[in-house]
Short mmCIF file of C-alpha atoms in Angstrom, two decimals:
data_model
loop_
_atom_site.label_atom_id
_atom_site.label_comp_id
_atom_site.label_asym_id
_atom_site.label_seq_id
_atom_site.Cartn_x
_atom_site.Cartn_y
_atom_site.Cartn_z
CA UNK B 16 -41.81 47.04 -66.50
CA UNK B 17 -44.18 47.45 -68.79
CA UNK B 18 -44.96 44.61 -71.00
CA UNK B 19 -46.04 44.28 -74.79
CA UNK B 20 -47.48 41.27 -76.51
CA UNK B 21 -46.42 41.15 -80.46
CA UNK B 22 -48.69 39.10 -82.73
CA UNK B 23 -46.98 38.88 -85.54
CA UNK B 24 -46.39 35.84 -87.90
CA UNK B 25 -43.12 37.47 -89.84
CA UNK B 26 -40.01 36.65 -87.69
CA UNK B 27 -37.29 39.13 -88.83
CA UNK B 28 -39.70 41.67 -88.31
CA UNK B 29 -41.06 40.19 -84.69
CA UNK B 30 -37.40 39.90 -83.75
CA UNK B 31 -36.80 43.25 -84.90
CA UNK B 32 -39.89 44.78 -82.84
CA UNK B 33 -38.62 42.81 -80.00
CA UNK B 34 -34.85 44.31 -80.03
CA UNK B 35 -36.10 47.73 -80.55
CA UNK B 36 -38.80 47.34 -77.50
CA UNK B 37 -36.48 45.96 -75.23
CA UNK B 38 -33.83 48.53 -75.78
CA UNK B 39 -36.50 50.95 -74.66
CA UNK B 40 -37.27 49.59 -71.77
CA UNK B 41 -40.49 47.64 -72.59
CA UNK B 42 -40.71 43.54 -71.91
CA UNK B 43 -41.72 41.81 -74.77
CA UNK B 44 -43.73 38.94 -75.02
CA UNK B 45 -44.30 37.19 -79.22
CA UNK B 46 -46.63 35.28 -80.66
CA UNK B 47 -47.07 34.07 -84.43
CA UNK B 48 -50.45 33.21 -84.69
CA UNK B 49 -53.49 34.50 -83.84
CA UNK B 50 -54.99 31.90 -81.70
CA UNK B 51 -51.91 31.73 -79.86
CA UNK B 52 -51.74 35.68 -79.31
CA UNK B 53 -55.17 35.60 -78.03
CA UNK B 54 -54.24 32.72 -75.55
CA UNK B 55 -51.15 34.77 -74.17
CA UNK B 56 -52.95 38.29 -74.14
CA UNK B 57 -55.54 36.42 -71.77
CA UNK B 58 -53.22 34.46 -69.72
CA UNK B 59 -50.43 36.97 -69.30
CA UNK B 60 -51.93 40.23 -69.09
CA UNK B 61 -49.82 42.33 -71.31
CA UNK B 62 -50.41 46.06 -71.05
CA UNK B 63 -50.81 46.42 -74.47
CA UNK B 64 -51.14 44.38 -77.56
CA UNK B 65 -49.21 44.57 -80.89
CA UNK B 66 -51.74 43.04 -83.58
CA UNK B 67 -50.98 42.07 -87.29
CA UNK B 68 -53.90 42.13 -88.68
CA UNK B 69 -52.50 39.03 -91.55
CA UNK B 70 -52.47 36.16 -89.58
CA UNK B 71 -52.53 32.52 -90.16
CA UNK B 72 -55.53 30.78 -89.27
CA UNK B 73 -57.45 33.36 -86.86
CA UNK B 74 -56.59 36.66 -88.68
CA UNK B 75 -56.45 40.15 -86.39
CA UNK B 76 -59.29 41.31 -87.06
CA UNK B 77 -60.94 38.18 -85.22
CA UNK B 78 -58.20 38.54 -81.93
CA UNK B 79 -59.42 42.19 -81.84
CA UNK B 80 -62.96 41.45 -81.55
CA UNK B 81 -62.51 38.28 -79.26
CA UNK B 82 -60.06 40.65 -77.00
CA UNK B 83 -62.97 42.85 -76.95
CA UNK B 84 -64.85 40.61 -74.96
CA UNK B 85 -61.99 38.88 -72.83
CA UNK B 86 -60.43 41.72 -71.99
CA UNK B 87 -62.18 45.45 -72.62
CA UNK B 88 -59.05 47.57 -71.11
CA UNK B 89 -56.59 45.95 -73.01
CA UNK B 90 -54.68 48.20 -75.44
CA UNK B 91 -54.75 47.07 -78.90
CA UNK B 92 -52.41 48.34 -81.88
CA UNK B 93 -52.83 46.95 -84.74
CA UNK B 94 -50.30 46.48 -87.48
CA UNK B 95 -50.62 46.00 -91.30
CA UNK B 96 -49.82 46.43 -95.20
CA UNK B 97 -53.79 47.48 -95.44
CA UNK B 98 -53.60 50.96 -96.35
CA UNK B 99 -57.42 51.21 -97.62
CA UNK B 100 -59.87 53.59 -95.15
CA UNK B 101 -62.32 50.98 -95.13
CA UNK B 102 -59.67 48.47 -93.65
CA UNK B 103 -58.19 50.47 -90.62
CA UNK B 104 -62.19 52.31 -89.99
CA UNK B 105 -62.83 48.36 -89.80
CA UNK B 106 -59.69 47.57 -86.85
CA UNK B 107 -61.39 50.85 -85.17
CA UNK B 108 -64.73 49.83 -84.95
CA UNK B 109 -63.45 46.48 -83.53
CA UNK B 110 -61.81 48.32 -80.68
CA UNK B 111 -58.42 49.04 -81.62
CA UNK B 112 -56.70 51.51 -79.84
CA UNK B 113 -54.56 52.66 -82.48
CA UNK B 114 -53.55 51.57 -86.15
CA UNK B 115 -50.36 51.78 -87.69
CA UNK B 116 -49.35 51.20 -91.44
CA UNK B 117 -46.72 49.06 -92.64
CA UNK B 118 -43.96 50.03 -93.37
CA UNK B 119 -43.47 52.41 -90.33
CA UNK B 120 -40.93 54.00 -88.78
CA UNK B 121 -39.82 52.66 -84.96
CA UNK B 122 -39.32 55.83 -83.09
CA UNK B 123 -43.02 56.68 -84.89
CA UNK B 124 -44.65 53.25 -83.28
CA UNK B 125 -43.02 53.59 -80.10
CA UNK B 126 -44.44 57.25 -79.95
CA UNK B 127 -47.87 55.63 -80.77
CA UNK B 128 -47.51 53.21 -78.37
CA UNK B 129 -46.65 55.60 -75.60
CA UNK B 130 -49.27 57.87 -76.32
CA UNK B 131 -51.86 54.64 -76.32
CA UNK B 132 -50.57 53.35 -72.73
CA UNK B 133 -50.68 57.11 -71.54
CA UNK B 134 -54.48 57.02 -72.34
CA UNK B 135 -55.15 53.98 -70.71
CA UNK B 136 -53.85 54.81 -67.65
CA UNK B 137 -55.27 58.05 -67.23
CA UNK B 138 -59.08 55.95 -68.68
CA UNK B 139 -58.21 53.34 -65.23
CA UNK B 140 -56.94 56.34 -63.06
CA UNK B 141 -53.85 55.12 -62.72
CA UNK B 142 -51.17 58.40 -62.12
CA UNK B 143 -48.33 58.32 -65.05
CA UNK B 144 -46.15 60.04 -62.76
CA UNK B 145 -45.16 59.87 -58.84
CA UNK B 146 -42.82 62.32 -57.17
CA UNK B 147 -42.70 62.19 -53.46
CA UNK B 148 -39.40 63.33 -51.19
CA UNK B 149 -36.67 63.05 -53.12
CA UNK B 150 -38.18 60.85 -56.11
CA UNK B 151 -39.47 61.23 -59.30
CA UNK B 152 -41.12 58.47 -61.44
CA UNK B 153 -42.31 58.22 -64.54
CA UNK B 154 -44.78 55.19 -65.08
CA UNK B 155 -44.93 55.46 -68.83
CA UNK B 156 -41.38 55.85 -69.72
CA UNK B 157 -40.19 53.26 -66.55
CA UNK B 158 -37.63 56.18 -65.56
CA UNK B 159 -37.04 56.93 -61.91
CA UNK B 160 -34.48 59.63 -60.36
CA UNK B 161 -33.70 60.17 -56.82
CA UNK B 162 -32.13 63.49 -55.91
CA UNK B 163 -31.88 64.01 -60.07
CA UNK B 164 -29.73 61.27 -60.61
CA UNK B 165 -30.95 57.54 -61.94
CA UNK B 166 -32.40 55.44 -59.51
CA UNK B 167 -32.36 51.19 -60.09
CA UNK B 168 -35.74 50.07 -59.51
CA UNK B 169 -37.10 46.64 -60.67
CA UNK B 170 -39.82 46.17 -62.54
CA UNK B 171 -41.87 44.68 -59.84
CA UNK B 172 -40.93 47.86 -57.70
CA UNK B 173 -42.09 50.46 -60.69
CA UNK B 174 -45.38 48.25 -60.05
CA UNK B 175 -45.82 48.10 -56.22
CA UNK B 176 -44.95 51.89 -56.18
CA UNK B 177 -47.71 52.23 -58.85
CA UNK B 178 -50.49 50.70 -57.00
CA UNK B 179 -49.67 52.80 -53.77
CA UNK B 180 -49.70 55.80 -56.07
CA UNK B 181 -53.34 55.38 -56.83
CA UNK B 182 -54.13 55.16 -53.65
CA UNK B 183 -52.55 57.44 -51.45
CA UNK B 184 -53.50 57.47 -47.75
CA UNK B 185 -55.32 54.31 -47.80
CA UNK B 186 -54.25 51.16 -46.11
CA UNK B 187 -53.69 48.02 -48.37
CA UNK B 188 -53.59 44.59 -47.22
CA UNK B 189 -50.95 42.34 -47.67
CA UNK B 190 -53.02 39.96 -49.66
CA UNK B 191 -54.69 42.49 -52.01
CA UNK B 192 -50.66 43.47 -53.02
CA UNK B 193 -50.54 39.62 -53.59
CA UNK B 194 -53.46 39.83 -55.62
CA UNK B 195 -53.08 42.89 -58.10
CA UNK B 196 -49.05 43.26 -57.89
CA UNK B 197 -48.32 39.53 -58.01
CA UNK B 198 -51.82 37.98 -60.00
CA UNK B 199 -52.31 35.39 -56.94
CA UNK B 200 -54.55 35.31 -54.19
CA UNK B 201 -53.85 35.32 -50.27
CA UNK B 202 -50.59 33.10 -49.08
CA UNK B 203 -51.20 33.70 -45.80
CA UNK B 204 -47.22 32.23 -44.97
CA UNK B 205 -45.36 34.33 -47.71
CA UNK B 206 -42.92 37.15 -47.09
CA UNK B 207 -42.90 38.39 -50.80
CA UNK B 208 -44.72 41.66 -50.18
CA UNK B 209 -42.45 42.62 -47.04
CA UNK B 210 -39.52 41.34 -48.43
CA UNK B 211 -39.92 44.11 -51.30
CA UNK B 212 -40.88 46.83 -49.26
CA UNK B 213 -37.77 46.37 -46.87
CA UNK B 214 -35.61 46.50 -50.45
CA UNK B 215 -38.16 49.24 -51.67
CA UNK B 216 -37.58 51.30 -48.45
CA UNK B 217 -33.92 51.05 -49.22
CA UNK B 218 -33.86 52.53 -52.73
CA UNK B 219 -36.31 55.12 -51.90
CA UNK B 220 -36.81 56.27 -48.22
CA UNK B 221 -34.35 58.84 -46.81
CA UNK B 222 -33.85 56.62 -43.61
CA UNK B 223 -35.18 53.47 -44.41
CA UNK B 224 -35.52 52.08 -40.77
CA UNK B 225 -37.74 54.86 -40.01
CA UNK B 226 -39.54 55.11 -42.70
CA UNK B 227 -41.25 58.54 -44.39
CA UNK B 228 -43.56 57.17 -46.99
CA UNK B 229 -43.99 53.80 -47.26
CA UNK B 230 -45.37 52.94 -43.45
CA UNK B 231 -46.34 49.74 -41.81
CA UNK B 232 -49.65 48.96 -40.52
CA UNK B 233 -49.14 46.31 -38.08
CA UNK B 234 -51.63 43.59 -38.39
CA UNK B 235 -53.30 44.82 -41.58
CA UNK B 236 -50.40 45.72 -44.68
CA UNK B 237 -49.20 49.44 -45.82
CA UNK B 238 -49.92 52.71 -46.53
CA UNK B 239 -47.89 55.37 -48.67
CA UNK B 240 -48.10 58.61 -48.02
CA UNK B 241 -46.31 61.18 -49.75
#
């Protein structure tokens, strides 16, 4: 699952964002201040950042900038009343990804933020759709179909099958799953990552004891072909 950080100091309309997210699939993560959105965009690695730019104390413009620096891939759309050209060339030239004026319409910002994700992934070459046997999966949208019909994957599956996407053929270790799927390093005693691909296998292999695509390397981690 894809998740988006709000920064956004009105609460109807953070609670709003949130509802309307959520019921598209999206997790949402809020914040009301700036210093406090710049602390979760670091900590929790959102994929993509809502940004009022009116903010108590540190004001948007300031989180843009700092985000900048912590974090250069991280998607930034800002958010405000501003509708002056020298106010949203300003949120550009900070490195926003994308700037939308309040008010706005939800189906518009959600099309804005899709399109913004869509570039990132393509900028860090990840794919933004897998299809392999029987499956289909769309990255973006978090939609997966086996054999046409809806297929129940977890968010942490969307991600695992993600990572393997972008690199087909190769053999990942156990510990670098740990590391980019999970955000820890090595735990040399956990079952985590082969507890997920034995569920994982299940949803998505056509036998899953003898598996087609996502194949054991004894000793070292996985590989997916497909």
């Amino acid at each position: 699952m894809q998740r988006i950080l709000i920064v956004e100091d009105e609460p109807d309309l953070a609670r709003g964002l949130q509802f309307n997210l959520e019921a598209r699939g999206f997790g949402v993560l809020l914040a009301a201040d700036g210093e406090d959105g710049f602390r979760k965009a670091v900590q929790d690695r959102p994929d993509l950042v809502l940004l009022d730019v009116m903010l108590p104390g540190r004001d948007g413009y300031d989180v843009c900038r700092a985000l900048r620096k912590a974090a250069p891939h991280l998607p930034i759309v800002m958010l405000t009343a501003k509708g002056q050209e020298e106010d949203i060339v300003l949120g550009l030239k900070l490195g926003a990804d994308d700037y939308v004026r309040k008010p706005f319409g939800v189906a518009e910002l959600v099309a804005r933020i899709e399109t913004v994700l869509r570039r990132a992934a393509a900028a860090s070459g990840l794919p933004e759709r897998l299809e392999f046997g029987r499956v289909a999966i769309d990255f973006v949208r978090h939609e997966a179909r086996k054999d046409g019909r809806p297929l129940d994957l977890t968010p942490k599956e969307f991600e695992i099958l993600r990572y393997f996407a972008a690199r087909r053929g190769t053999v990942v270790s156990r510990d670098a799953l740990l590391n980019e799927v999970w955000g820890y390093t090595s735990a040399p005693n956990t079952r985590t990552v082969d507890t997920h691909l034995v569920k994982l296998r299940q949803k998505v292999e056509p036998t899953p004891h003898a598996p087609r695509h996502l194949l054991t390397v004894h000793g070292i981690g996985y590989k997916f072909v497909g």
